[in-house]
Amino acid sequence: MSLPQAIERVLLDERTIARRVAELAAQISADYAQAGELVLVGVLKGSFIFLADLARRLTVPNRVDFIAISSYNRGSISTGVRLIMDTRTPVSDRHVLIVEDIVDTGHTLDYLMRAFAARQPASLRTCVLTSKPARREVDVTVDYLGFEIPDVWVVGYGLDYADQFRTLPYIAALKPEVYQS
Ligand code: PRP
């Protein structure tokens, strides 16, 4: 397989991701088997591929919705989060699963958990494909986690660098000179 020039190495190949997504879907389907409908809330843009694969493997009734957030950054430091597009589905008294591609500092997920908890869902959990524990600044609970990954810039399977590389079928580390230049 020839890799794009900017890619240093593949961390999680297609098969590894597919296997883990299937496991997560099986676990979620078992946990919500008696719950009725599940509302999957994907956080744009990064979650769109993970959510699409996960949702198609669920065996429980579900509906899919999306939110978009914007982060205020000071250099590479995330300083604040704001909701810029909300769900169309009212979530009160419904079972809500927030679906993310990555948890890094934790600020985004922390903000989302508070924002959705205030809407009084029947239940509220999180499903995140990748986590960088070394970068955490706030404690967040990830109920369903795909993989812990090292503190390197990762792209592919929804993850981007300057909106590039999201559609690579694997998750890969970017060459440091690409983002350090
Ligand atoms: C990424 C990711 C999370 C957030 C995690 O989004 O999708 O939403 O960063 O970072 P945190 O734990 O430090 O808050 P990004 O801002 O890159 O937008 P995108 O999903 O549109 O790529």
CSV table of C-alpha atoms and ligand atoms in Angstrom, one decimal:
chain,number,residue,atom,x,y,z
A,1,MET,CA,0.0,0.0,0.0
A,2,SER,CA,1.5,3.4,-0.9
A,3,LEU,CA,0.8,6.1,1.6
A,4,PRO,CA,0.3,9.8,0.9
A,5,GLN,CA,3.5,11.7,1.3
A,6,ALA,CA,2.4,13.5,4.5
A,7,ILE,CA,1.7,10.2,6.3
A,8,GLU,CA,4.4,8.8,8.6
A,9,ARG,CA,2.8,5.5,9.6
A,10,VAL,CA,-0.5,3.7,9.9
A,11,LEU,CA,-1.6,3.3,13.5
A,12,LEU,CA,-4.9,1.6,13.0
A,13,ASP,CA,-5.6,-0.2,9.7
A,14,GLU,CA,-9.0,-0.7,8.1
A,15,ARG,CA,-9.5,-4.2,9.5
A,16,THR,CA,-8.5,-3.3,13.0
A,17,ILE,CA,-11.0,-0.4,13.0
A,18,ALA,CA,-13.8,-2.4,11.5
A,19,ARG,CA,-13.3,-5.2,14.1
A,20,ARG,CA,-13.4,-2.7,17.0
A,21,VAL,CA,-16.4,-0.8,15.6
A,22,ALA,CA,-18.3,-4.1,15.4
A,23,GLU,CA,-17.4,-4.9,19.0
A,24,LEU,CA,-18.5,-1.5,20.1
A,25,ALA,CA,-21.8,-1.8,18.2
A,26,ALA,CA,-22.4,-5.2,19.7
A,27,GLN,CA,-21.8,-3.9,23.2
A,28,ILE,CA,-24.0,-0.9,22.7
A,29,SER,CA,-26.8,-3.0,21.1
A,30,ALA,CA,-26.7,-5.3,24.2
A,31,ASP,CA,-26.7,-2.5,26.7
A,32,TYR,CA,-29.7,-0.7,25.0
A,33,ALA,CA,-31.6,-3.9,24.1
A,34,GLN,CA,-34.4,-3.1,26.5
A,35,ALA,CA,-34.2,0.7,26.2
A,36,GLY,CA,-36.3,1.5,23.1
A,37,GLU,CA,-35.0,4.0,20.6
A,38,LEU,CA,-31.4,5.4,20.9
A,39,VAL,CA,-30.6,8.9,19.6
A,40,LEU,CA,-27.1,8.9,18.1
A,41,VAL,CA,-25.6,12.4,18.2
A,42,GLY,CA,-22.6,12.8,15.9
A,43,VAL,CA,-20.3,15.7,16.5
A,44,LEU,CA,-19.3,17.2,13.1
A,45,LYS,CA,-17.2,17.0,11.3
A,46,GLY,CA,-14.9,14.3,12.5
A,47,SER,CA,-17.4,11.7,13.6
A,48,PHE,CA,-19.2,11.2,10.3
A,49,ILE,CA,-17.4,8.1,9.1
A,50,PHE,CA,-17.3,6.4,12.5
A,51,LEU,CA,-21.0,7.2,13.1
A,52,ALA,CA,-22.0,5.8,9.7
A,53,ASP,CA,-20.2,2.5,10.3
A,54,LEU,CA,-21.3,2.2,14.0
A,55,ALA,CA,-24.9,3.0,13.3
A,56,ARG,CA,-25.1,0.4,10.5
A,57,ARG,CA,-24.0,-2.3,12.9
A,58,LEU,CA,-26.4,-1.5,15.7
A,59,THR,CA,-29.3,-3.9,16.2
A,60,VAL,CA,-31.3,-1.5,18.3
A,61,PRO,CA,-33.8,1.0,16.9
A,62,ASN,CA,-32.0,4.3,16.5
A,63,ARG,CA,-32.1,7.7,14.9
A,64,VAL,CA,-29.1,9.8,13.8
A,65,ASP,CA,-28.7,13.5,14.4
A,66,PHE,CA,-25.7,15.8,14.3
A,67,ILE,CA,-24.3,18.8,16.1
A,68,ALA,CA,-21.5,21.1,15.2
A,69,ILE,CA,-19.2,22.9,17.6
A,70,SER,CA,-16.6,25.5,17.3
A,71,SER,CA,-13.5,25.7,19.5
A,72,TYR,CA,-11.7,28.8,20.3
A,73,ASN,CA,-8.0,28.1,20.1
A,74,ARG,CA,-5.0,30.0,21.4
A,75,GLY,CA,-2.2,28.5,19.3
A,76,SER,CA,-2.8,24.7,19.8
A,77,ILE,CA,-4.4,25.3,23.2
A,78,SER,CA,-8.2,24.8,23.2
A,79,THR,CA,-9.7,27.5,25.4
A,80,GLY,CA,-13.5,27.4,24.8
A,81,VAL,CA,-16.3,25.5,23.0
A,82,ARG,CA,-19.5,26.8,21.6
A,83,LEU,CA,-22.5,25.0,19.9
A,84,ILE,CA,-23.0,26.3,16.4
A,85,MET,CA,-25.5,23.8,15.1
A,86,ASP,CA,-27.9,21.9,17.3
A,87,THR,CA,-29.8,18.6,16.9
A,88,ARG,CA,-33.2,18.6,15.3
A,89,THR,CA,-34.4,15.9,17.6
A,90,PRO,CA,-35.6,17.0,21.0
A,91,VAL,CA,-33.6,14.8,23.5
A,92,SER,CA,-35.6,15.1,26.7
A,93,ASP,CA,-36.6,11.7,28.0
A,94,ARG,CA,-34.7,9.9,25.2
A,95,HIS,CA,-31.6,7.8,25.4
A,96,VAL,CA,-28.7,9.8,24.0
A,97,LEU,CA,-25.3,8.6,22.8
A,98,ILE,CA,-22.8,11.2,21.8
A,99,VAL,CA,-20.5,9.9,19.1
A,100,GLU,CA,-17.0,11.5,18.7
A,101,ASP,CA,-14.0,10.6,16.6
A,102,ILE,CA,-11.4,11.7,19.2
A,103,VAL,CA,-11.1,13.0,22.8
A,104,ASP,CA,-8.0,15.0,23.3
A,105,THR,CA,-8.0,17.7,26.0
A,106,GLY,CA,-11.6,16.6,26.9
A,107,HIS,CA,-13.0,20.2,26.7
A,108,THR,CA,-15.4,19.4,23.9
A,109,LEU,CA,-16.8,16.3,25.5
A,110,ASP,CA,-17.1,18.0,28.9
A,111,TYR,CA,-19.0,20.9,27.3
A,112,LEU,CA,-21.3,18.5,25.4
A,113,MET,CA,-22.0,16.4,28.4
A,114,ARG,CA,-23.1,19.5,30.4
A,115,ALA,CA,-25.1,20.9,27.5
A,116,PHE,CA,-27.0,17.6,27.0
A,117,ALA,CA,-27.4,16.8,30.6
A,118,ALA,CA,-29.3,20.1,31.1
A,119,ARG,CA,-31.9,18.8,28.5
A,120,GLN,CA,-32.8,16.0,30.8
A,121,PRO,CA,-32.4,13.0,28.5
A,122,ALA,CA,-33.5,9.5,29.8
A,123,SER,CA,-29.8,8.6,29.7
A,124,LEU,CA,-26.6,10.1,28.4
A,125,ARG,CA,-23.5,8.3,27.4
A,126,THR,CA,-20.5,8.8,25.2
A,127,CYS,CA,-18.9,6.7,22.4
A,128,VAL,CA,-15.5,7.8,21.2
A,129,LEU,CA,-13.3,6.1,18.7
A,130,THR,CA,-9.9,7.3,19.8
A,131,SER,CA,-8.5,8.9,23.0
A,132,LYS,CA,-5.2,10.6,23.7
A,133,PRO,CA,-4.9,10.2,27.5
A,134,ALA,CA,-1.6,12.1,27.6
A,135,ARG,CA,-3.4,15.3,26.4
A,136,ARG,CA,-6.3,15.3,28.9
A,137,GLU,CA,-7.0,18.5,30.7
A,138,VAL,CA,-10.4,17.8,32.1
A,139,ASP,CA,-11.8,14.4,33.3
A,140,VAL,CA,-14.4,13.1,31.0
A,141,THR,CA,-16.2,9.7,31.0
A,142,VAL,CA,-16.0,7.7,27.9
A,143,ASP,CA,-18.5,4.9,28.1
A,144,TYR,CA,-17.5,3.2,24.9
A,145,LEU,CA,-14.0,3.7,23.7
A,146,GLY,CA,-12.4,2.3,20.6
A,147,PHE,CA,-8.7,2.9,21.1
A,148,GLU,CA,-6.2,4.7,23.2
A,149,ILE,CA,-3.6,6.3,20.9
A,150,PRO,CA,-0.3,8.1,21.5
A,151,ASP,CA,0.1,11.9,21.4
A,152,VAL,CA,0.8,12.4,17.7
A,153,TRP,CA,-1.3,14.2,15.1
A,154,VAL,CA,-3.6,11.6,13.6
A,155,VAL,CA,-5.7,11.7,10.4
A,156,GLY,CA,-8.0,9.5,8.5
A,157,TYR,CA,-11.4,7.8,9.2
A,158,GLY,CA,-12.9,11.3,9.8
A,159,LEU,CA,-9.9,12.9,11.5
A,160,ASP,CA,-8.3,15.7,9.6
A,161,TYR,CA,-5.4,18.1,9.3
A,162,ALA,CA,-6.7,21.4,7.9
A,163,ASP,CA,-9.7,19.5,6.6
A,164,GLN,CA,-7.5,17.1,4.6
A,165,PHE,CA,-7.1,13.4,4.9
A,166,ARG,CA,-10.6,12.7,6.5
A,167,THR,CA,-11.5,10.1,3.9
A,168,LEU,CA,-8.4,7.9,4.3
A,169,PRO,CA,-9.8,4.4,5.3
A,170,TYR,CA,-7.2,4.0,8.1
A,171,ILE,CA,-6.0,6.2,11.0
A,172,ALA,CA,-2.4,7.3,10.5
A,173,ALA,CA,0.2,9.6,12.1
A,174,LEU,CA,1.1,12.7,10.2
A,175,LYS,CA,4.7,13.5,9.6
A,176,PRO,CA,5.6,16.1,12.3
A,177,GLU,CA,7.1,18.4,9.6
A,178,VAL,CA,3.7,18.8,8.1
A,179,TYR,CA,2.1,20.3,11.1
A,180,GLN,CA,5.2,21.9,12.6
A,181,SER,CA,6.0,23.9,9.5
B,1,PRP,C1,-12.0,17.5,17.2
B,1,PRP,C2,-12.8,16.3,17.6
B,1,PRP,C3,-13.4,16.7,18.9
B,1,PRP,C4,-12.4,17.6,19.5
B,1,PRP,C5,-11.7,17.0,20.6
B,1,PRP,O1,-12.8,18.4,16.5
B,1,PRP,O2,-13.7,15.9,16.6
B,1,PRP,O3,-14.7,17.3,18.7
B,1,PRP,O4,-11.5,18.0,18.5
B,1,PRP,O5,-10.8,17.8,21.2
B,1,PRP,P1,-10.7,18.2,22.7
B,1,PRP,O6,-10.9,16.9,23.5
B,1,PRP,O7,-9.4,18.8,22.9
B,1,PRP,O8,-11.8,19.2,23.0
B,1,PRP,P2,-12.2,19.5,15.6
B,1,PRP,O9,-12.2,20.8,16.4
B,1,PRP,O10,-10.8,19.1,15.1
B,1,PRP,O11,-13.2,19.7,14.5
B,1,PRP,P3,-13.7,18.6,13.4
B,1,PRP,O12,-14.4,17.5,14.1
B,1,PRP,O13,-14.6,19.3,12.5
B,1,PRP,O14,-12.4,18.1,12.7
